[in-house]
Short mmCIF file of C-alpha atoms in Angstrom, two decimals:
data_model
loop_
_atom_site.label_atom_id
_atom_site.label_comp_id
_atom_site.label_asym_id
_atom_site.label_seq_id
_atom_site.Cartn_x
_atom_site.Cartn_y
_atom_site.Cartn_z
CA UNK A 264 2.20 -17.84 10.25
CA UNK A 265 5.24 -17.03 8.92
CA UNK A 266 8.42 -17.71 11.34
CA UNK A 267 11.50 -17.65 9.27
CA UNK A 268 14.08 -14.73 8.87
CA UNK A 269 12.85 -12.45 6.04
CA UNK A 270 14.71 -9.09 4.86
CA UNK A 271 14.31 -6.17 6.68
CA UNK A 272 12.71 -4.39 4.13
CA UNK A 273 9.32 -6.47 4.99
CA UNK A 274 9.21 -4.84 8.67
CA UNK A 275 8.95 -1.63 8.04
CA UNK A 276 5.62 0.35 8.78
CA UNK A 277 2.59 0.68 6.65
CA UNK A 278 3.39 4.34 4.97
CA UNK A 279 0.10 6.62 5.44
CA UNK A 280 -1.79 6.43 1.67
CA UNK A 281 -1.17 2.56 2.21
CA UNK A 282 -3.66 2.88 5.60
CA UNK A 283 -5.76 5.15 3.44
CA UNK A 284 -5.98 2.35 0.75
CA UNK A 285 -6.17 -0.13 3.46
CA UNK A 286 -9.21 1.55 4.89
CA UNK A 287 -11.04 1.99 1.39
CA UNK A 288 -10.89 -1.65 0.78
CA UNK A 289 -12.20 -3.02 3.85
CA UNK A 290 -14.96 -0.65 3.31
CA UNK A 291 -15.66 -2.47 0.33
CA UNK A 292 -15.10 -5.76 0.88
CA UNK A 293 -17.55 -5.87 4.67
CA UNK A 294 -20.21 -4.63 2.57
CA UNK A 295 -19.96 -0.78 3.65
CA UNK A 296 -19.17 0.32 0.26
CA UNK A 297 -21.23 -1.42 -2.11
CA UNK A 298 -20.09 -1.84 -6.40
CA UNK A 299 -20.95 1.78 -8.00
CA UNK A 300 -21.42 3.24 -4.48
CA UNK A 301 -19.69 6.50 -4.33
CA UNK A 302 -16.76 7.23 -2.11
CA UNK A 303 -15.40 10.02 0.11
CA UNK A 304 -13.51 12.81 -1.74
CA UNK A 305 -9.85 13.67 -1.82
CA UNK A 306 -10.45 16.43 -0.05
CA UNK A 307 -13.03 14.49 2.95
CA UNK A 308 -9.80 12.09 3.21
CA UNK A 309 -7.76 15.03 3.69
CA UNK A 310 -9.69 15.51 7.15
CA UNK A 311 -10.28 11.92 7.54
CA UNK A 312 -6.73 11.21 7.99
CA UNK A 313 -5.04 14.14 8.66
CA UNK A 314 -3.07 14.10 5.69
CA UNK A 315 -1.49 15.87 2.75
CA UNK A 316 -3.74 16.08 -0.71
CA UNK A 317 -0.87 14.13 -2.59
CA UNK A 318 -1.19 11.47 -0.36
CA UNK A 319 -5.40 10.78 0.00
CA UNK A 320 -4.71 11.62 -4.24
CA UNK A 321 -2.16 8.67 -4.49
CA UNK A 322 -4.50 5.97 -2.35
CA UNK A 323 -7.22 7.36 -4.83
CA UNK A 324 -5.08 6.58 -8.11
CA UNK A 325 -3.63 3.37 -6.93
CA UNK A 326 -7.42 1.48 -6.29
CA UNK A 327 -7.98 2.73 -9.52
CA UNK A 328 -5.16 1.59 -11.15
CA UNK A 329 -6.08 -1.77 -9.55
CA UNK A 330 -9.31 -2.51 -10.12
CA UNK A 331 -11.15 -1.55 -7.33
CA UNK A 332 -12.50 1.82 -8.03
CA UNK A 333 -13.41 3.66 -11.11
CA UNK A 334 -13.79 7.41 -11.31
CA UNK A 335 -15.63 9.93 -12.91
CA UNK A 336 -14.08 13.44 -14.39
CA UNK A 337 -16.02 15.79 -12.36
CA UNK A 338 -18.03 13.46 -10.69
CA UNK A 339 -15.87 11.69 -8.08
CA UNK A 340 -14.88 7.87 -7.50
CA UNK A 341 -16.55 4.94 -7.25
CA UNK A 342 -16.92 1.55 -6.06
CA UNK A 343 -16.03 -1.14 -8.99
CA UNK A 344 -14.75 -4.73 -7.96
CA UNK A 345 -16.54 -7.67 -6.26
CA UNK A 346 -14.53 -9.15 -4.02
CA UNK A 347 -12.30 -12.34 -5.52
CA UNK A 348 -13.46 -15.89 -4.54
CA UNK A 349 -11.59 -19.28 -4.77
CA UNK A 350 -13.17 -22.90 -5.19
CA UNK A 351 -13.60 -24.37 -2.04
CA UNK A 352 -13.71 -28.40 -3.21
CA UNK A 353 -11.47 -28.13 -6.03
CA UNK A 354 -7.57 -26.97 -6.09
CA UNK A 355 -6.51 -24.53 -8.57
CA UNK A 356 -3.86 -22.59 -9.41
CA UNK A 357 -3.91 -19.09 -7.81
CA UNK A 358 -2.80 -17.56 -11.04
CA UNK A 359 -5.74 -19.07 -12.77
CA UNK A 360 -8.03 -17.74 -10.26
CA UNK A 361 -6.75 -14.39 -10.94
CA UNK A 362 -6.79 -14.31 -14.83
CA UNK A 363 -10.41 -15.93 -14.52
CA UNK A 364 -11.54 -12.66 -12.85
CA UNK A 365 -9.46 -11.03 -16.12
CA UNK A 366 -7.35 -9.90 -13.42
CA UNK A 367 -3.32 -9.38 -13.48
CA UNK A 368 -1.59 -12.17 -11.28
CA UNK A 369 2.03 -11.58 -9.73
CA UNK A 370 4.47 -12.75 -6.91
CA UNK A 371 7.05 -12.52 -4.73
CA UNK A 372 9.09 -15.21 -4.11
CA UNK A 373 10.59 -14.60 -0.40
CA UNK A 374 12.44 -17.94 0.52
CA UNK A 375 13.31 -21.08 -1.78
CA UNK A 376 15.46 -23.61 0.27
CA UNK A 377 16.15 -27.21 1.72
CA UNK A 378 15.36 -27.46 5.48
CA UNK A 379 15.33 -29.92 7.42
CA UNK A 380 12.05 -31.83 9.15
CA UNK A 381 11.05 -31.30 12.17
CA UNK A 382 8.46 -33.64 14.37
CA UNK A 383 5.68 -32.35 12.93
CA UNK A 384 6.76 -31.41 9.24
CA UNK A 385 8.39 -35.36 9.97
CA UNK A 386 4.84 -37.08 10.88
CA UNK A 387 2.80 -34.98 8.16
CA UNK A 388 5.08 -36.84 5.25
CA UNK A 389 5.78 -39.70 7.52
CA UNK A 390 9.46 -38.97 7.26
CA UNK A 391 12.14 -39.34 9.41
CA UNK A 392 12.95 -35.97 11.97
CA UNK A 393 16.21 -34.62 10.09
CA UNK A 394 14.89 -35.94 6.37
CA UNK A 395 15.18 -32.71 4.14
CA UNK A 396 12.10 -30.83 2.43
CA UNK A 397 12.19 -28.36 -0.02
CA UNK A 398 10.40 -24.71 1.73
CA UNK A 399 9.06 -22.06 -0.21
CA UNK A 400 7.39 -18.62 1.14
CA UNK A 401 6.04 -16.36 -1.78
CA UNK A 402 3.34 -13.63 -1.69
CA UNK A 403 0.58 -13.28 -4.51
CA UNK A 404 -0.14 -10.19 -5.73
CA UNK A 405 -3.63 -9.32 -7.49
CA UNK A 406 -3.56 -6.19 -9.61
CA UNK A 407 -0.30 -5.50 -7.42
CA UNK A 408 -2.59 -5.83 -4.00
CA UNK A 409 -1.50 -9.28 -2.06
CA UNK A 410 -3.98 -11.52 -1.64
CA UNK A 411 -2.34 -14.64 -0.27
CA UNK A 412 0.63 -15.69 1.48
CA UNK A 413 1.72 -19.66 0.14
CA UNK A 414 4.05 -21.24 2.86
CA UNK A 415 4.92 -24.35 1.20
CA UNK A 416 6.76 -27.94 2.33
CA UNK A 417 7.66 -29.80 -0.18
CA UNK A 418 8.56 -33.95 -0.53
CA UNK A 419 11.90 -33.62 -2.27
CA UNK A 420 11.69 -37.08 -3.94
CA UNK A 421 8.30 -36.23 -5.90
CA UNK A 422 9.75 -32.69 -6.93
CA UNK A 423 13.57 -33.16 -6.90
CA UNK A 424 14.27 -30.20 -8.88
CA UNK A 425 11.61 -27.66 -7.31
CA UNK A 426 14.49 -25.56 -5.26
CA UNK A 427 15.76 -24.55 -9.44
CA UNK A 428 12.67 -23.34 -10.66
CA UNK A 429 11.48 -19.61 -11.10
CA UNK A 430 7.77 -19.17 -9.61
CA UNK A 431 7.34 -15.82 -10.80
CA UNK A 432 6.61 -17.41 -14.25
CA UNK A 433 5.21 -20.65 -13.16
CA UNK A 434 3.16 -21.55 -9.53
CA UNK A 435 4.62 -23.56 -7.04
CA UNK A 436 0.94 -25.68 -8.09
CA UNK A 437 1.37 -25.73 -11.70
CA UNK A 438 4.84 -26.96 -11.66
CA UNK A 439 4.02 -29.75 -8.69
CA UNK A 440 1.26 -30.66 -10.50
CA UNK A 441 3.03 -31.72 -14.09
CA UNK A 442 5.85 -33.46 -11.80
CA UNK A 443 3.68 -35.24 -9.70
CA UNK A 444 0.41 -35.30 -10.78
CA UNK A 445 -2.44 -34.57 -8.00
CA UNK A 446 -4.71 -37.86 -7.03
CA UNK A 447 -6.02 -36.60 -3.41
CA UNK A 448 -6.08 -33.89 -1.54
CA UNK A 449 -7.34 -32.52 1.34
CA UNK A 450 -7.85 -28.94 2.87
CA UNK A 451 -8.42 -27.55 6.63
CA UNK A 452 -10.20 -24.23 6.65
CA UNK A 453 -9.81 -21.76 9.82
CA UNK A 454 -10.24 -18.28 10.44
CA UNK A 455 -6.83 -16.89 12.07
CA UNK A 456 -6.22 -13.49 13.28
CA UNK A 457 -3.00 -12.41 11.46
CA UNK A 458 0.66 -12.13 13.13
CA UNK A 459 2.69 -9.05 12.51
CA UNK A 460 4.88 -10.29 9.80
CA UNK A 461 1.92 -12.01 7.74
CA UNK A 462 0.26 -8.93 8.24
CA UNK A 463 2.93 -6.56 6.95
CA UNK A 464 3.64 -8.45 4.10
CA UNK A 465 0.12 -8.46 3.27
CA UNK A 466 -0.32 -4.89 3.90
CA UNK A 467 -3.16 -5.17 6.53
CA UNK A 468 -2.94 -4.07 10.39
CA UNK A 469 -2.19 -6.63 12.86
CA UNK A 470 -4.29 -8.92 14.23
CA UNK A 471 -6.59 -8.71 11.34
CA UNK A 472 -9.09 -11.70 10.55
CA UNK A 473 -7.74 -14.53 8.36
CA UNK A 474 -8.91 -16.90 5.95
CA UNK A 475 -6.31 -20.13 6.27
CA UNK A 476 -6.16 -22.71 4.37
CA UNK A 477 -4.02 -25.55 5.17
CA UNK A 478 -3.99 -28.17 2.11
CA UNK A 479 -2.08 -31.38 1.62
CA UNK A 480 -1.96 -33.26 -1.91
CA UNK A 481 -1.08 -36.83 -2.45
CA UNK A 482 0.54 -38.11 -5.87
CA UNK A 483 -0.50 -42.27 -6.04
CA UNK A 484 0.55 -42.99 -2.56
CA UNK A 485 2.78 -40.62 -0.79
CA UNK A 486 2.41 -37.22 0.05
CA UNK A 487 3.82 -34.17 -2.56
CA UNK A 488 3.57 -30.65 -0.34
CA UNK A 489 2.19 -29.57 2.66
CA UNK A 490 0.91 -25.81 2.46
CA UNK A 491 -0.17 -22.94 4.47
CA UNK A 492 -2.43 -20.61 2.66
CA UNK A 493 -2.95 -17.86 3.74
CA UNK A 494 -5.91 -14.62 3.06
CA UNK A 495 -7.23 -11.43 4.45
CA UNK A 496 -10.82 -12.16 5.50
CA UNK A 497 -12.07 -8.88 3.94
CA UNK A 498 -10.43 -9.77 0.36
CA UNK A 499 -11.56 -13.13 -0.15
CA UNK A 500 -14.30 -15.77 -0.31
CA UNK A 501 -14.29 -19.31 -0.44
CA UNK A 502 -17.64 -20.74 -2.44
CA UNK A 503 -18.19 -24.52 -2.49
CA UNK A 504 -20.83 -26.33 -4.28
CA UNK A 505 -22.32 -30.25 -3.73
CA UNK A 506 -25.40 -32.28 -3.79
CA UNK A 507 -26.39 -35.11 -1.77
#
């Protein structure tokens, strides 16, 4: 998904107690490891993984420290969150998702620039090939665990100052949607496998199953942003509701 240059420090490997953690969460979000279900020891990840105490210890803290286990002096550790789920008719703010679950919402912003369109990014605006857009990459973080990559486009006449704002204190949706207010929109769900980079960055192994959500908003009559939206199956849900 994503294809532009990124820092180096987004390519290097997974470190071990981020596999263990890895491993512990996709447990509980197929099903395996169901809420209050109790999990396997520090010492039984020790063996698991064939790794230090400090590290199975560390994985252990961390899902505790974010939400998704809660443990028991004496006792052991335990399964605590339900996995997050986003509207699948309506658009909403990330952020708000987050906080609605009483959950801590964060980001990363990786790239914030003009580019120019290309045939495709051209014909979803209907601009001309060469006409410049405004991109934006950023990674959301739930309780510090990333739950979505945005890869945004971006009509530069409905948001000509988007490129100056800072969307670690405001979404890329919040903003676009006080600038140019959203009439219409319209969303194409798929399930993906995930490339390398969209995997690293959010912390998954390669070639894991994807939720993607590709979403396009109008403003009155002419398209605002184009974006790319993209989830690890095992962390999210989308729920819809209608009648006939």
């Amino acid at each position: 998904m994503v294809t532009d240059d990124l820092p180096d420090t987004y390519a290097k490997p997974v470190p071990l107690y981020a596999r263990v953690k890895q491993v512990i969460i996709e447990k509980i979000y197929t099903g395996e490891w169901k809420p209050y279900d109790r999990i396997p020891s520090e010492a039984e990840l020790v063996r698991q993984f064939n790794c230090s105490r400090m590290t199975a210890n560390r994985a252990l803290r961390e899902l505790t420290a974010e939400g998704f286990l809660f443990r028991l002096q004496g006792v052991g550790s335990f399964v605590s969150e339900p996995k997050g789920q986003s509207a699948l008719f309506e658009i909403h703010s990330i952020a708000d998702e987050i906080a609605s679950r009483s959950n801590r919402h964060s980001c990363k912003v990786l790239k914030l620039a003009e580019v120019k369109a290309n045939m495709t990014q051209a014909a979803e605006f209907s601009i001309a090939v060469g006409a410049p857009l405004y991109h934006s990459i950023i990674v959301h973080y739930e309780n510090d665990v990333p739950v979505q990559i945005e890869d945004r486009f971006v009509n530069v006449q409905a948001a000509p100052e988007y490129l100056r704002q800072d969307f670690r204190q405001q979404t890329a949706h919040d903003y676009l949607s006080q600038v140019a207010p959203l009439t219409e929109g319209e969303h194409i769900v798929e399930a993906v496998a995930g490339d390398a980079l969209s995997c690293r960055l959010l912390q998954i192994e390669a070639n894991t199953p994807c939720l993607l959500i590709s979403r396009r908003t109008w403003s009155k009559a002419f398209i605002v942003s184009s974006a790319r939206l993209l989830f690890p199956g095992y962390r999210y849900k989308l729920k819809g509701r209608f009648s006939s």
